[in-house]
Coordinates of C-alpha atoms in Angstrom, one line a residue:
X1 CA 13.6 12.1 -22.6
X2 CA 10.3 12.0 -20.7
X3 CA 6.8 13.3 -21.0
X4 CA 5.4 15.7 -19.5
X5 CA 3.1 14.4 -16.6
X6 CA 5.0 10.7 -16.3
X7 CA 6.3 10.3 -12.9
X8 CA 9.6 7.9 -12.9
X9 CA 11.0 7.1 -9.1
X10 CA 12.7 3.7 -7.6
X11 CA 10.3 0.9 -7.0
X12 CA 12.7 -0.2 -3.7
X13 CA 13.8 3.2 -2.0
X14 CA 17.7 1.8 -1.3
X15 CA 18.1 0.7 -4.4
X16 CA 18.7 2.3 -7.9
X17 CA 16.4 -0.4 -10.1
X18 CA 14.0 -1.1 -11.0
X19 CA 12.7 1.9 -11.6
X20 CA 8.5 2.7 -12.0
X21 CA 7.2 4.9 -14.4
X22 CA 3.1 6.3 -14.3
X23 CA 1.2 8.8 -15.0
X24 CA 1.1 8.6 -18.9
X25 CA 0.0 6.0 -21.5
X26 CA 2.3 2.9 -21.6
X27 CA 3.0 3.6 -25.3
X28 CA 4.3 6.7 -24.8
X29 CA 6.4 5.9 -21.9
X30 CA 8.1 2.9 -23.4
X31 CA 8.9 4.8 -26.8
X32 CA 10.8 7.5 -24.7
X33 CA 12.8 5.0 -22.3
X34 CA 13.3 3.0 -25.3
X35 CA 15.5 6.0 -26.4
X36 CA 16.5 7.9 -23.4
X37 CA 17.3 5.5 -20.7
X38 CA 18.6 2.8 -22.4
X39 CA 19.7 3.6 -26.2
X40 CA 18.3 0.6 -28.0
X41 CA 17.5 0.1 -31.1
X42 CA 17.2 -3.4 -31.4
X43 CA 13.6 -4.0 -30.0
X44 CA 12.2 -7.7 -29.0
X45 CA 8.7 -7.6 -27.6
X46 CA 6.6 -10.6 -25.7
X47 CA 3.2 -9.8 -25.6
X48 CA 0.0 -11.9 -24.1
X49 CA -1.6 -13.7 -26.9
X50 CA -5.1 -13.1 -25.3
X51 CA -3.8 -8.8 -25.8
X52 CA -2.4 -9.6 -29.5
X53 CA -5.8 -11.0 -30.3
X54 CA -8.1 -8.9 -28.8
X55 CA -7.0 -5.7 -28.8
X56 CA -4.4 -2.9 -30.7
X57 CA -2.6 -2.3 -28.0
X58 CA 0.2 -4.3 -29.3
X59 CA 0.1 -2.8 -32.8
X60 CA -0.1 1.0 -30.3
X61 CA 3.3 -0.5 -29.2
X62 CA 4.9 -1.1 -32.1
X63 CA 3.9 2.3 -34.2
X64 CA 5.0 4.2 -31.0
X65 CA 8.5 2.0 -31.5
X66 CA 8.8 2.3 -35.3
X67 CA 12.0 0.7 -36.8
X68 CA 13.6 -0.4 -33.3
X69 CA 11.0 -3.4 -33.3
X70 CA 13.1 -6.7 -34.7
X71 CA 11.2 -9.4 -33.5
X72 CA 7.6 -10.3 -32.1
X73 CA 6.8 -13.0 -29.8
X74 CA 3.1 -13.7 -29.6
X75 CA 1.6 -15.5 -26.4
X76 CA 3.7 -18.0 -23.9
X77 CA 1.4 -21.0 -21.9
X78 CA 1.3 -20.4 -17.9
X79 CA 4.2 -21.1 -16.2
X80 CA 6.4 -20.3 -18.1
X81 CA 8.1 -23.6 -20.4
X82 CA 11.2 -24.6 -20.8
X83 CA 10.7 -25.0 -24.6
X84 CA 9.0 -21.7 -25.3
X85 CA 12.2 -19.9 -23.2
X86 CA 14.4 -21.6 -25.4
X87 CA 12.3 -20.9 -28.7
X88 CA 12.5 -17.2 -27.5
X89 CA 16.4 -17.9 -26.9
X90 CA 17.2 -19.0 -30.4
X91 CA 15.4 -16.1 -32.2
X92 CA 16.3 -13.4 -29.7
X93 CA 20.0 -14.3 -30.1
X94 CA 19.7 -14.1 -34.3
X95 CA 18.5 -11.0 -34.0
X96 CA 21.2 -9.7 -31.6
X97 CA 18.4 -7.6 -29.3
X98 CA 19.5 -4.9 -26.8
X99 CA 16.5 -4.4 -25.1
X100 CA 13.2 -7.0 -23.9
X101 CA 10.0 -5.2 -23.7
X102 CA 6.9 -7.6 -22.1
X103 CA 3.3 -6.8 -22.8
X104 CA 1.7 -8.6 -20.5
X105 CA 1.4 -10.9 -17.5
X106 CA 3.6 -12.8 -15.0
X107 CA 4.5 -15.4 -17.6
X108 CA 5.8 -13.6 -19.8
X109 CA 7.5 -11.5 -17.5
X110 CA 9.2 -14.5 -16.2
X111 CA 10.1 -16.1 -19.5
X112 CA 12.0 -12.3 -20.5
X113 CA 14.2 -12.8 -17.5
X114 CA 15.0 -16.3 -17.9
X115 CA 15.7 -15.7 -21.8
X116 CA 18.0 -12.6 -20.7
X117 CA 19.8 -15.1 -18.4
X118 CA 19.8 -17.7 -21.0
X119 CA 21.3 -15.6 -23.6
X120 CA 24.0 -14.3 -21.1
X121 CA 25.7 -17.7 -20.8
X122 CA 24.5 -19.0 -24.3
X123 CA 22.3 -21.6 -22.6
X124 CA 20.4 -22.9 -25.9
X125 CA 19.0 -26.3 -24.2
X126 CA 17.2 -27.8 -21.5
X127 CA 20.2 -28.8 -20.6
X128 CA 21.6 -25.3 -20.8
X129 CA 18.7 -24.1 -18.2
X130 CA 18.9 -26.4 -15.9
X131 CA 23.0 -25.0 -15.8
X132 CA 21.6 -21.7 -14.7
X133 CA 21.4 -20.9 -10.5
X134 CA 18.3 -22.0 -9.1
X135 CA 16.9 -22.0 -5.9
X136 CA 18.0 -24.9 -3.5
X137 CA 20.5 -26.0 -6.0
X138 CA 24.0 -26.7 -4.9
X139 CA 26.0 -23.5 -3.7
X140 CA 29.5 -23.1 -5.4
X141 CA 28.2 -25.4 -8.5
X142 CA 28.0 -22.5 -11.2
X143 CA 31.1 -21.1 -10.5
X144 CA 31.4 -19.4 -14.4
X145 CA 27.9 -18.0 -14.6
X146 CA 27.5 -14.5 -15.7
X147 CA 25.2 -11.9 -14.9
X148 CA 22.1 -11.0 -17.1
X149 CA 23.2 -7.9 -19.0
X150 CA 20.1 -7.7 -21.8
X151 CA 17.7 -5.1 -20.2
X152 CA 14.1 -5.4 -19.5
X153 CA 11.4 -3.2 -19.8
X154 CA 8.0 -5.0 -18.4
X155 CA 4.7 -3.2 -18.6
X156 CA 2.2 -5.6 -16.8
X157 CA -1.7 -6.0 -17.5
X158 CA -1.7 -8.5 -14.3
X159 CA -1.0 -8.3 -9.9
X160 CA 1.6 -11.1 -9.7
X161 CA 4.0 -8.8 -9.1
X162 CA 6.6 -11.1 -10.9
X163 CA 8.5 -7.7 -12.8
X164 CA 9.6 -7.0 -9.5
X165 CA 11.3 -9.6 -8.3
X166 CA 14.9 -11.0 -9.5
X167 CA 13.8 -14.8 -9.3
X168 CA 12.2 -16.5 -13.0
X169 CA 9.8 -19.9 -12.0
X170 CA 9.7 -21.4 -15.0
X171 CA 8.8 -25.1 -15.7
X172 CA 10.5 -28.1 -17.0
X173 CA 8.3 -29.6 -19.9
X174 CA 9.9 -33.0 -18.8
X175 CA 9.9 -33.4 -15.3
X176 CA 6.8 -30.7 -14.9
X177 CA 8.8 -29.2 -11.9
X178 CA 8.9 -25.5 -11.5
X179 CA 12.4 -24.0 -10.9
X180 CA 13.2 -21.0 -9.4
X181 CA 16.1 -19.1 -11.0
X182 CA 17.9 -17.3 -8.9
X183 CA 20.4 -14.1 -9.2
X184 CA 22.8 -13.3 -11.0
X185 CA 19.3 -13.5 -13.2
X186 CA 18.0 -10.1 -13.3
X187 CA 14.4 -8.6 -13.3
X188 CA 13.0 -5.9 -15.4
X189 CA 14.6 -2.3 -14.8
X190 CA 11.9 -0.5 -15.7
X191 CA 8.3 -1.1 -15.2
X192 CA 5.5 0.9 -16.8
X193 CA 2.3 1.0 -15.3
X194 CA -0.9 2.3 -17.3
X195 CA -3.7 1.2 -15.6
X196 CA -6.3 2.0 -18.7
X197 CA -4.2 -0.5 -20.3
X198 CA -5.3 -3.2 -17.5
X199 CA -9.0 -2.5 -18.2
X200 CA -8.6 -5.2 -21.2
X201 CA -7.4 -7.8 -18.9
X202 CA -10.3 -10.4 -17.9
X203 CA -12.1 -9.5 -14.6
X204 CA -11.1 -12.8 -12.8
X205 CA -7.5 -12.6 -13.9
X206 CA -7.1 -9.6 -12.0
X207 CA -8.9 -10.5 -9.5
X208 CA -7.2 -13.9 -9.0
X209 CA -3.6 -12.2 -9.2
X210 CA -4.6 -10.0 -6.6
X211 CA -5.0 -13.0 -4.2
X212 CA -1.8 -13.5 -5.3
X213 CA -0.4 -9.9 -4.1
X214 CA -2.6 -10.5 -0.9
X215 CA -1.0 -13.9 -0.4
X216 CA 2.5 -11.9 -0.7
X217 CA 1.3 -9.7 2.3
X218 CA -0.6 -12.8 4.3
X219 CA 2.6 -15.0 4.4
X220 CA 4.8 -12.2 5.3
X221 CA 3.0 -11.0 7.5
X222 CA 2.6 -14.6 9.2
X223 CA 6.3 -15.0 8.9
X224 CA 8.9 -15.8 11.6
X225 CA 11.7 -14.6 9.7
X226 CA 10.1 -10.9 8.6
X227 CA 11.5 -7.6 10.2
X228 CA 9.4 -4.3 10.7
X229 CA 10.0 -2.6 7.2
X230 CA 8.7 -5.5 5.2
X231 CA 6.0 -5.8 7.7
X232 CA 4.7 -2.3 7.4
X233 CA 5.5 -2.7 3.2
X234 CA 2.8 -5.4 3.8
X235 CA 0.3 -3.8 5.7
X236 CA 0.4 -1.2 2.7
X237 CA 0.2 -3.4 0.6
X238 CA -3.0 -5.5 2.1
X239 CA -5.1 -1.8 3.0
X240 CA -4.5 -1.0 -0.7
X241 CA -5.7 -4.1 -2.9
X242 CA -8.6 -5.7 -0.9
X243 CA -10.1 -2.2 -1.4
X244 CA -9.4 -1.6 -5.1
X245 CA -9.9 -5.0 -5.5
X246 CA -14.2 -5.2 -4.2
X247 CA -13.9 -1.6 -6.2
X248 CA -12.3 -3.1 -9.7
X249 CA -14.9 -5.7 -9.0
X250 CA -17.7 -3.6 -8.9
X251 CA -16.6 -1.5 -11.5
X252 CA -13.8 -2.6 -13.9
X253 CA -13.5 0.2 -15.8
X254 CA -12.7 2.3 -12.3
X255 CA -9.0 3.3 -13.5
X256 CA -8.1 4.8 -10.1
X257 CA -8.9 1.5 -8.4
X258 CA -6.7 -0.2 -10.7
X259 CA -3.9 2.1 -10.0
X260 CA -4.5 1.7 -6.1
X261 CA -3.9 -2.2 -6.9
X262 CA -0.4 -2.0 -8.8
X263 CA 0.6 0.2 -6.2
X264 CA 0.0 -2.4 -3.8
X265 CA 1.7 -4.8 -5.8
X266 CA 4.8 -2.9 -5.3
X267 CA 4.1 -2.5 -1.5
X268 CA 3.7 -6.9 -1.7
X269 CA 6.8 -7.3 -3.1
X270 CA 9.0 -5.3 -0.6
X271 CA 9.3 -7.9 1.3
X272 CA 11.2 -10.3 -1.1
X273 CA 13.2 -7.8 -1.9
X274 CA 14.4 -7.6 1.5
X275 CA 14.9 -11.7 1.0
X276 CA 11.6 -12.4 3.4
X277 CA 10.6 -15.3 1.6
X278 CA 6.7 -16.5 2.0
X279 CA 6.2 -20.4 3.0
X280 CA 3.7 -23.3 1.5
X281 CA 0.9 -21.5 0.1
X282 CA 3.6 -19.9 -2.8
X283 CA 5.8 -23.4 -2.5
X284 CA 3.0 -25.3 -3.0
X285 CA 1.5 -23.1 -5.7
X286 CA 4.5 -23.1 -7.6
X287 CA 4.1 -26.9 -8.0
X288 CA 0.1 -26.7 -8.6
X289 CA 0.4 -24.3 -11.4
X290 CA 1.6 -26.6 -14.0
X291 CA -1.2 -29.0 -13.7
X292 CA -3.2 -26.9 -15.4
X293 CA -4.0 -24.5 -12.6
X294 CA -3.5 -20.2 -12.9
X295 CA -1.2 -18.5 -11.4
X296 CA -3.4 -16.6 -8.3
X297 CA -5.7 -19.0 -8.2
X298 CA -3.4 -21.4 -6.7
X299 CA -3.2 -18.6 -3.9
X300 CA -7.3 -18.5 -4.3
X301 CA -6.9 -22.3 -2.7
X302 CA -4.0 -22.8 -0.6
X303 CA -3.5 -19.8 1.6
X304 CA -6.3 -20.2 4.0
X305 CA -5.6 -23.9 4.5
X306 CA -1.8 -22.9 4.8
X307 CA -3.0 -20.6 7.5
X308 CA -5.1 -23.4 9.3
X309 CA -2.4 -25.7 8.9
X310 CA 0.6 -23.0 10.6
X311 CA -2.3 -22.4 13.5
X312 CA -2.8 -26.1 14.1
X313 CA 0.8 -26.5 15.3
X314 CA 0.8 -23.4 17.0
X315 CA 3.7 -22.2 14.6
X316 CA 2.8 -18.6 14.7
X317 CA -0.4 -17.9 16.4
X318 CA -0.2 -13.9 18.2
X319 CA 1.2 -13.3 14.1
X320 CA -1.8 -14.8 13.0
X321 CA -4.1 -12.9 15.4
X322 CA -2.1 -9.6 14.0
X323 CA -3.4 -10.0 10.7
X324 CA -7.0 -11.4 11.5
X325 CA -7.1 -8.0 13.5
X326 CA -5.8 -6.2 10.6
X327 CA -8.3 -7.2 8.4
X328 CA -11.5 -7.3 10.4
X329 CA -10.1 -3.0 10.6
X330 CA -10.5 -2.6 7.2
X331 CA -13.6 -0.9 6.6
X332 CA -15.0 -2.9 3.4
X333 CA -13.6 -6.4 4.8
X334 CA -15.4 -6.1 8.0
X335 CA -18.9 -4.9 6.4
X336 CA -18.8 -8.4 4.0
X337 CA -17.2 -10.3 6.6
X338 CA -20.1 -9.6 8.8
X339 CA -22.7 -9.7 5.9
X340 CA -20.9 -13.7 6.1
X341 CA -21.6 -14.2 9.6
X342 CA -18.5 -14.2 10.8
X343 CA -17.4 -13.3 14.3
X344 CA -14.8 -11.6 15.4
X345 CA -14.1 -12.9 18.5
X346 CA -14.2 -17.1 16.7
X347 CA -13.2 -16.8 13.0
X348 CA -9.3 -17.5 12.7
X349 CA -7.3 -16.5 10.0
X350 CA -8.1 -19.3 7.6
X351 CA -11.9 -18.3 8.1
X352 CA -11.0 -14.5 7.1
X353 CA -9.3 -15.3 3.9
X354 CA -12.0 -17.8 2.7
X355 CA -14.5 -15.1 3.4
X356 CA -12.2 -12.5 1.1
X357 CA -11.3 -14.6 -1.0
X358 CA -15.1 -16.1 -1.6
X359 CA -16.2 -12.0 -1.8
X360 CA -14.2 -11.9 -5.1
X361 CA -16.0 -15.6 -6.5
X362 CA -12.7 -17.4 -6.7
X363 CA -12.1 -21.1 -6.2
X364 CA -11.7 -22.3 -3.2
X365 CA -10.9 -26.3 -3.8
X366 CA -8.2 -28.5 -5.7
X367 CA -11.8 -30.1 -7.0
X368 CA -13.1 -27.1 -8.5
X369 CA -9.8 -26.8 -10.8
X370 CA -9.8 -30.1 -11.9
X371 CA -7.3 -31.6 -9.3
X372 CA -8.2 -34.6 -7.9
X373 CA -6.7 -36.6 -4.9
X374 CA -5.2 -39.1 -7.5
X375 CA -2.8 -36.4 -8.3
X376 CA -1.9 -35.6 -4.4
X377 CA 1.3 -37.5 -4.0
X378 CA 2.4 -36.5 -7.2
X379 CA 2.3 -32.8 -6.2
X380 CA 3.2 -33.6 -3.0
X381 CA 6.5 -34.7 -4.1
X382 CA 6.7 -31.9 -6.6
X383 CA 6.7 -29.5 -3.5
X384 CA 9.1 -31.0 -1.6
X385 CA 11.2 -29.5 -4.2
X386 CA 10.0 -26.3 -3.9
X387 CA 12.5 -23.6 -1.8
X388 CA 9.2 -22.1 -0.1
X389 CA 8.5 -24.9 1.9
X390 CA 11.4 -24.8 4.6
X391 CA 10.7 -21.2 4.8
X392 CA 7.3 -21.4 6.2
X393 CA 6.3 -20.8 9.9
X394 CA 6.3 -25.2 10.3
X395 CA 9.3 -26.2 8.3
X396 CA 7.6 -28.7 5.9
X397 CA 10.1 -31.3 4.5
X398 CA 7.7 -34.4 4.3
X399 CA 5.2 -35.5 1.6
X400 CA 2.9 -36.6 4.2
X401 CA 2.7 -32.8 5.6
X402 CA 2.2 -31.7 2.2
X403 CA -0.5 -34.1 1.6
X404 CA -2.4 -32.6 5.4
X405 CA -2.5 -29.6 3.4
X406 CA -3.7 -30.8 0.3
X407 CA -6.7 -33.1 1.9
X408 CA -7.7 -29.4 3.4
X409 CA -7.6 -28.0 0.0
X410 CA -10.1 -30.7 -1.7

């Protein structure tokens, strides 16, 4: 069952999920696939607490989803905790739910796909979670682990572009390390975008998760390890959010804008789904976020020093070049970009990306978040954790790298 005027097609052309549905009112949409695609009846819905609060678009969810709705989760903290997955885990699995529907941002979106995961192999502790695959764990050491097999249904109100991945970073309360979990976890198979409905997310959380889209691009883009389809996938992706970005940010309520952005969200996450991985500015970030910091801004502060850093060892410099070209060509980037006094012929990379990112009034310094160098080493280790950091165009595998990056950052 569908409605007339929603457009449903494959996010990743050689691939059947997840698929993308647009074109009609999220509500709507969800209610019929809810039915149609996958038969449920047994509803769980995570939605943003900021959304609960402040608008009805949860309440719109739930009338258009009648009787299938058995449970409510309200609001997760960034980052996605341990002890909030495991809260989900424990009610999700009373209720015996065939179906996760997210309301909200990357956090949430996250947290569905490690509680699908979780409730796969009846992981009901820390314990339990850190049993799951993760990223730069050891290979052959989950030998019984069993595929996701709850589905997802995410309808994002953010650019983070996490419903489109099969990877869940989610955060140990303990240790405060993020972990990447890793497939046989599964992402959302259907993603609804509305973007009326993302007119009630704040201005600089959209605009700081589009730094993060843009840093999906950047690093790929910089990348020694890309290939040509996720290098023109990123290309898209950069000419269409940097515009609908400065357009969203000139006039938030400009719906066509906002579309042009989750499009290019899609077009950002190609890449990853082709297993190009970025480097340090996402490795890095992933360790940054759970002192306190959100999501895209830790792109907001890291990727033009990453990108200063790679140049500095001459790691990927004609790359580099690619992209500054790339950027002073689109039309709106070179018109602020000159307004900045930037030339063309001197300002590297790292100079381009502080000018965008500066355009849009994000932070641009651990000291403007509230990180000060007394917390360096300790997120310099963190990092070193972190499966990004090999992958970047200089290997990083030292906490005295790390901290060259950081000391640019402060």
């Amino acid at each position: 069952m569908s409605y007339e005027g929603e457009i449903v097609r494959r996010a990743f052309s050689q691939q059947a999920l997840p698929l993308v549905s647009y074109g009609i009112p999220f509500a709507e949409a969800c209610q019929s696939h809810v039915q149609g695609l996958f038969e449920a009846s047994r509803v769980f819905i995570i939605c943003s607490g900021s959304l609960a609060r402040n608008t009805v678009n949860l309440e719109v969810l739930k009338e258009a989803l009648g009787t299938k709705v058995i449970g409510v989760r309200v609001g997760m903290k960034p980052h996605t905790l341990f002890s909030e997955i495991l809260e989900i885990v424990e009610v999700a699995k009373a209720a015996e739910v065939d179906v996760i529907v997210t309301l909200g941002g990357g956090s949430l979106i996250d947290g569905a796909k490690a509680v699908a995961m979780a409730l796969a192999n009846d992981a009901k502790t820390r314990e339990g979670l850190l049993d799951l695959p993760y990223l730069l764990d050891k290979k052959g050491s989950h030998p019984n682990v069993k595929a996701s097999t709850i589905p997802i249904i995410s309808i994002p109100t953010t650019l983070s572009g996490g419903e489109y991945s099969d990877y869940a970073g989610c955060t140990d309360d303990v240790s405060g390390v993020k972990y990447l979990f890793r497939p046989p976890l599964k992402g959302p198979s259907l993603i609804i975008l509305d973007a009326a409905l993302t007119i009630t997310t704040p201005i600089h959380t959209w605009l700081s998760t589009g730094i993060r889209a843009v840093d999906h691009c950047a690093e790929v883009l910089c990348s020694l390890q890309s290939d040509f389809l996720a290098d023109q996938a990123a290309i898209r992706g950069l000419k269409r959010l940097i515009p609908g970005l400065l357009l969203t940010k000139a006039n938030p309520s400009d719906t066509d804008a906002r579309y042009d952005c989750q499009l290019g969200v899609i077009d950002a996450m190609v890449p990853l789904n082709r297993k190009i991985y970025p480097g340090a500015s996402h490795g890095i970030g992933h360790m940054l976020g759970p002192m306190g910091v959100g999501h895209g801004e830790t792109s907001c502060i890291l990727l033009p020093s990453v990108c200063k850093y790679n140049a500095k060892y001459k790691a990927n410099v004609e790359r580099q070049k690619y992209v500054t070209a790339l950027l002073w060509g689109i039309p709106v980037v070179r018109g602020f970009l000159g307004a900045r006094s930037l030339v063309e012929e001197k300002a590297d990379l790292g100079d381009v990306l502080d000018a965008v990112i500066r355009e849009f009034g994000m932070p641009r310094s651990l000291k403007e978040v509230g990180v000060g160098r007394e917390r360096f080493a300790e997120l310099a280790v963190n990092s070193l954790s972190d499966p990004l950091l090999p992958t970047n165009p200089v290997p990083i595998d030292s906490k005295e790298q790390v901290m060259e990056i950081l000391e640019m950052c402060a």
